[in-house]
């Protein structure tokens, strides 16, 4: 290579933004492409990846990631929406095939744990505390989407049993909260099998979800007692 060409190449290398592939001067990446690249990288490298690393994985510059997705909190939120949609769809499929209400709860718990375990790094990434000030919004990253879908099933189940369906939203968030922290513990400590974690959590939650048949009404009992007194 001549001295002039070598000098031009060196100048081009110095001007090229970090993370942009050699020989490409303009890269167009849509949001879905960036999010898919982020998921791919997190699954491979773990939950501590940076936005710069995501940019390199997608073959773009870091400013393009900012324009297409946002900062780290925005990326975590977007990935949480995608993960929650997949997780809820998988869980709903299992619940639909359950043998009964208690088995449906068990299928839900097992499905949540199993799906989180299969996407361990991504689950931990979206669960980690964000750098932004909106801590409540970040804490609810995984809860909102899943709770909304679970609430529909809880309401339908209770209404079919003649029970109050208005508790569904509160119960669904309580359910997701319990599942989330059991999942984080299970992923971190790995001291319980999937079956044990599922069975123990089901045993704790089922008594609250079970709809028991109401006892005989008081007026009927009173009339029966009056009839017995009259016959005696």
mmCIF file of N, CA and C in Angstrom, residues 13 20 24 27 69 72 81 88 97 136 143-144 169 179 182 200 222:
data_model
loop_
_atom_site.group_PDB
_atom_site.id
_atom_site.type_symbol
_atom_site.label_atom_id
_atom_site.label_comp_id
_atom_site.label_asym_id
_atom_site.label_seq_id
_atom_site.Cartn_x
_atom_site.Cartn_y
_atom_site.Cartn_z
ATOM 1 N N UNK A 13 -10.156 5.281 9.539
ATOM 2 C CA UNK A 13 -10.334 4.460 10.742
ATOM 3 C C UNK A 13 -10.551 5.336 11.961
ATOM 4 N N UNK A 20 -19.148 0.633 14.495
ATOM 5 C CA UNK A 20 -19.686 0.547 13.127
ATOM 6 C C UNK A 20 -18.831 -0.412 12.314
ATOM 7 N N UNK A 24 -18.930 0.177 6.110
ATOM 8 C CA UNK A 24 -20.330 0.564 6.052
ATOM 9 C C UNK A 24 -20.451 2.000 6.550
ATOM 10 N N UNK A 27 -25.953 2.747 8.351
ATOM 11 C CA UNK A 27 -26.637 1.533 8.771
ATOM 12 C C UNK A 27 -28.040 1.901 9.220
ATOM 13 N N UNK A 69 -34.217 2.722 20.287
ATOM 14 C CA UNK A 69 -34.780 2.109 21.500
ATOM 15 C C UNK A 69 -34.780 3.079 22.672
ATOM 16 N N UNK A 72 -30.664 2.561 28.699
ATOM 17 C CA UNK A 72 -30.712 1.198 29.224
ATOM 18 C C UNK A 72 -32.070 0.878 29.843
ATOM 19 N N UNK A 81 -41.361 -6.240 27.958
ATOM 20 C CA UNK A 81 -42.634 -6.419 27.243
ATOM 21 C C UNK A 81 -42.588 -7.656 26.356
ATOM 22 N N UNK A 88 -46.295 -15.181 29.158
ATOM 23 C CA UNK A 88 -47.732 -15.303 29.406
ATOM 24 C C UNK A 88 -48.392 -16.230 28.397
ATOM 25 N N UNK A 97 -54.686 -26.457 29.227
ATOM 26 C CA UNK A 97 -54.682 -27.920 29.177
ATOM 27 C C UNK A 97 -54.770 -28.559 30.564
ATOM 28 N N UNK A 136 -40.418 2.809 40.527
ATOM 29 C CA UNK A 136 -41.673 2.052 40.571
ATOM 30 C C UNK A 136 -41.971 1.473 39.193
ATOM 31 N N UNK A 143 -44.366 -7.174 35.842
ATOM 32 C CA UNK A 143 -45.658 -7.429 36.470
ATOM 33 C C UNK A 143 -46.840 -7.013 35.600
ATOM 34 N N UNK A 144 -46.764 -5.840 34.989
ATOM 35 C CA UNK A 144 -47.951 -5.277 34.348
ATOM 36 C C UNK A 144 -48.559 -6.177 33.280
ATOM 37 N N UNK A 169 -57.712 -8.294 39.848
ATOM 38 C CA UNK A 169 -56.523 -7.471 39.602
ATOM 39 C C UNK A 169 -55.561 -7.527 40.772
ATOM 40 N N UNK A 179 -44.527 -15.052 42.430
ATOM 41 C CA UNK A 179 -43.787 -15.797 41.416
ATOM 42 C C UNK A 179 -42.444 -15.139 41.099
ATOM 43 N N UNK A 182 -39.962 -15.729 44.061
ATOM 44 C CA UNK A 182 -39.603 -17.146 44.098
ATOM 45 C C UNK A 182 -38.664 -17.467 42.935
ATOM 46 N N UNK A 200 -44.324 -26.478 46.325
ATOM 47 C CA UNK A 200 -44.385 -25.691 47.561
ATOM 48 C C UNK A 200 -45.118 -24.375 47.342
ATOM 49 N N UNK A 222 -82.373 -22.404 60.279
ATOM 50 C CA UNK A 222 -83.267 -21.980 61.356
ATOM 51 C C UNK A 222 -84.630 -22.636 61.205
#
